[in-house]
Amino acid sequence: MSLIEAIVLGIVQGLTEFLPVSSSGHLELTKAILGDSSVPEESLLMTVVLHAATALSTIVIFRKDIIELLSGLFQFKNNEQFKYSVKIVLSMIPAAAVGVLLEDEIEQLFGGQILLVGLMLLVTGTLLFLADRAKNTDKTVSNRNAIIIGISQAIAILPGISRSGATISTSVLLGIDRQKAARFSFLMVVPLILGKMAKDLLSGDLMASNTEPTLLLAGFAAAFIAGLIACTWMIKLVKKSQLKYFSYYCYVVGLAAIIYTFV
């Protein structure tokens, strides 16, 4: 992997983690475009580093919300912060269960599955289009809604299904206020990212990585900066009901990926 490729992967990860166009799908497409000989498989260590960068950008953007939640939790009372934290935990259960029980099966879905990515991008585009047309979005996240949103997050493990797109669209279609939907979508993924990072670190597999520190730093910086921009932009776009433009993008890229596999 060259320095340019590391930066490109970082930018793609940072943008697509927050923009509703599927980070996993775009990383697969990016690796296909760069060529398997250049990036045969994104190293586990690079994967961890890029996800750490996007997790940090989320923490920076929502630092006030996170501090408020943590301060409320340490009061050890059944307050609003505790109730909101329970909802985040509930939303994590489906994805955590799928990740633990179907880890080997999930890994087989990655690594050049361009047709699958294309088809799932069409699904993402449809979800975004429907969410953009949703009316009466003025509810808050309930425990039941948190579980349903969590299921959509679990399904978004598939490459091509956007995690943010699936969770925000599901929230909006459930009638949840758009800004609250974006806030919940971004906050609910932070514990999962940190948990996945901890699992990878404890597995010992990272010791086998020979990725140069310079490449890791470049990828981290690119993903962090791109993540800050994308997260801030996405919050504004959701509030203004402009998800349909991303649905068009997903349709175009999805169809291009499908055509690519048959050419």
Coordinates of N, CA and C in Angstrom, one line a residue, residues 5 8-13 16 23-36 38-39 114:
E5 N -2.5 5.7 -1.6 CA -3.6 4.7 -1.3 C -4.1 4.8 0.1
V8 N -6.2 7.9 0.4 CA -7.5 7.7 -0.3 C -8.5 6.8 0.5
L9 N -7.9 5.7 1.1 CA -8.8 4.8 1.9 C -9.3 5.6 3.1
G10 N -8.4 6.5 3.7 CA -8.8 7.2 4.9 C -9.9 8.2 4.5
I11 N -9.8 8.9 3.4 CA -10.8 9.9 3.0 C -12.1 9.1 2.7
V12 N -12.1 8.0 2.0 CA -13.3 7.2 1.7 C -13.9 6.8 3.0
Q13 N -13.1 6.2 3.9 CA -13.7 5.8 5.2 C -14.3 6.9 6.0
T16 N -17.6 8.2 4.0 CA -18.7 7.3 3.9 C -19.2 6.7 5.2
S23 N -19.8 2.9 3.9 CA -18.3 2.9 4.0 C -17.7 1.6 3.5
S24 N -18.3 0.5 4.0 CA -17.8 -0.8 3.6 C -17.9 -1.1 2.1
G25 N -19.0 -0.7 1.5 CA -19.2 -0.9 0.1 C -18.2 0.0 -0.7
H26 N -18.0 1.2 -0.3 CA -17.1 2.1 -1.0 C -15.6 1.6 -0.8
L27 N -15.3 1.1 0.3 CA -13.9 0.6 0.5 C -13.7 -0.6 -0.4
E28 N -14.7 -1.5 -0.6 CA -14.6 -2.6 -1.5 C -14.4 -2.1 -3.0
L29 N -15.2 -1.1 -3.3 CA -15.1 -0.5 -4.7 C -13.8 0.2 -4.9
T30 N -13.3 0.9 -3.8 CA -12.0 1.6 -4.0 C -10.9 0.6 -4.2
K31 N -10.9 -0.5 -3.4 CA -9.9 -1.5 -3.5 C -9.9 -2.1 -4.9
A32 N -11.1 -2.3 -5.5 CA -11.3 -2.9 -6.8 C -10.7 -1.9 -7.9
I33 N -11.0 -0.6 -7.7 CA -10.5 0.4 -8.6 C -8.9 0.5 -8.5
L34 N -8.4 0.5 -7.3 CA -6.9 0.6 -7.1 C -6.2 -0.7 -7.6
G35 N -7.0 -1.8 -7.6 CA -6.4 -3.0 -8.1 C -6.0 -3.9 -6.9
D36 N -6.4 -5.2 -7.1 CA -6.1 -6.1 -6.0 C -4.6 -6.3 -5.7
S38 N -2.5 -3.9 -5.7 CA -2.0 -2.8 -4.9 C -2.6 -2.9 -3.5
V39 N -3.8 -3.2 -3.4 CA -4.5 -3.4 -2.0 C -5.3 -4.7 -2.0
I114 N -18.3 -7.3 -5.6 CA -18.8 -6.1 -6.2 C -20.3 -6.1 -6.6

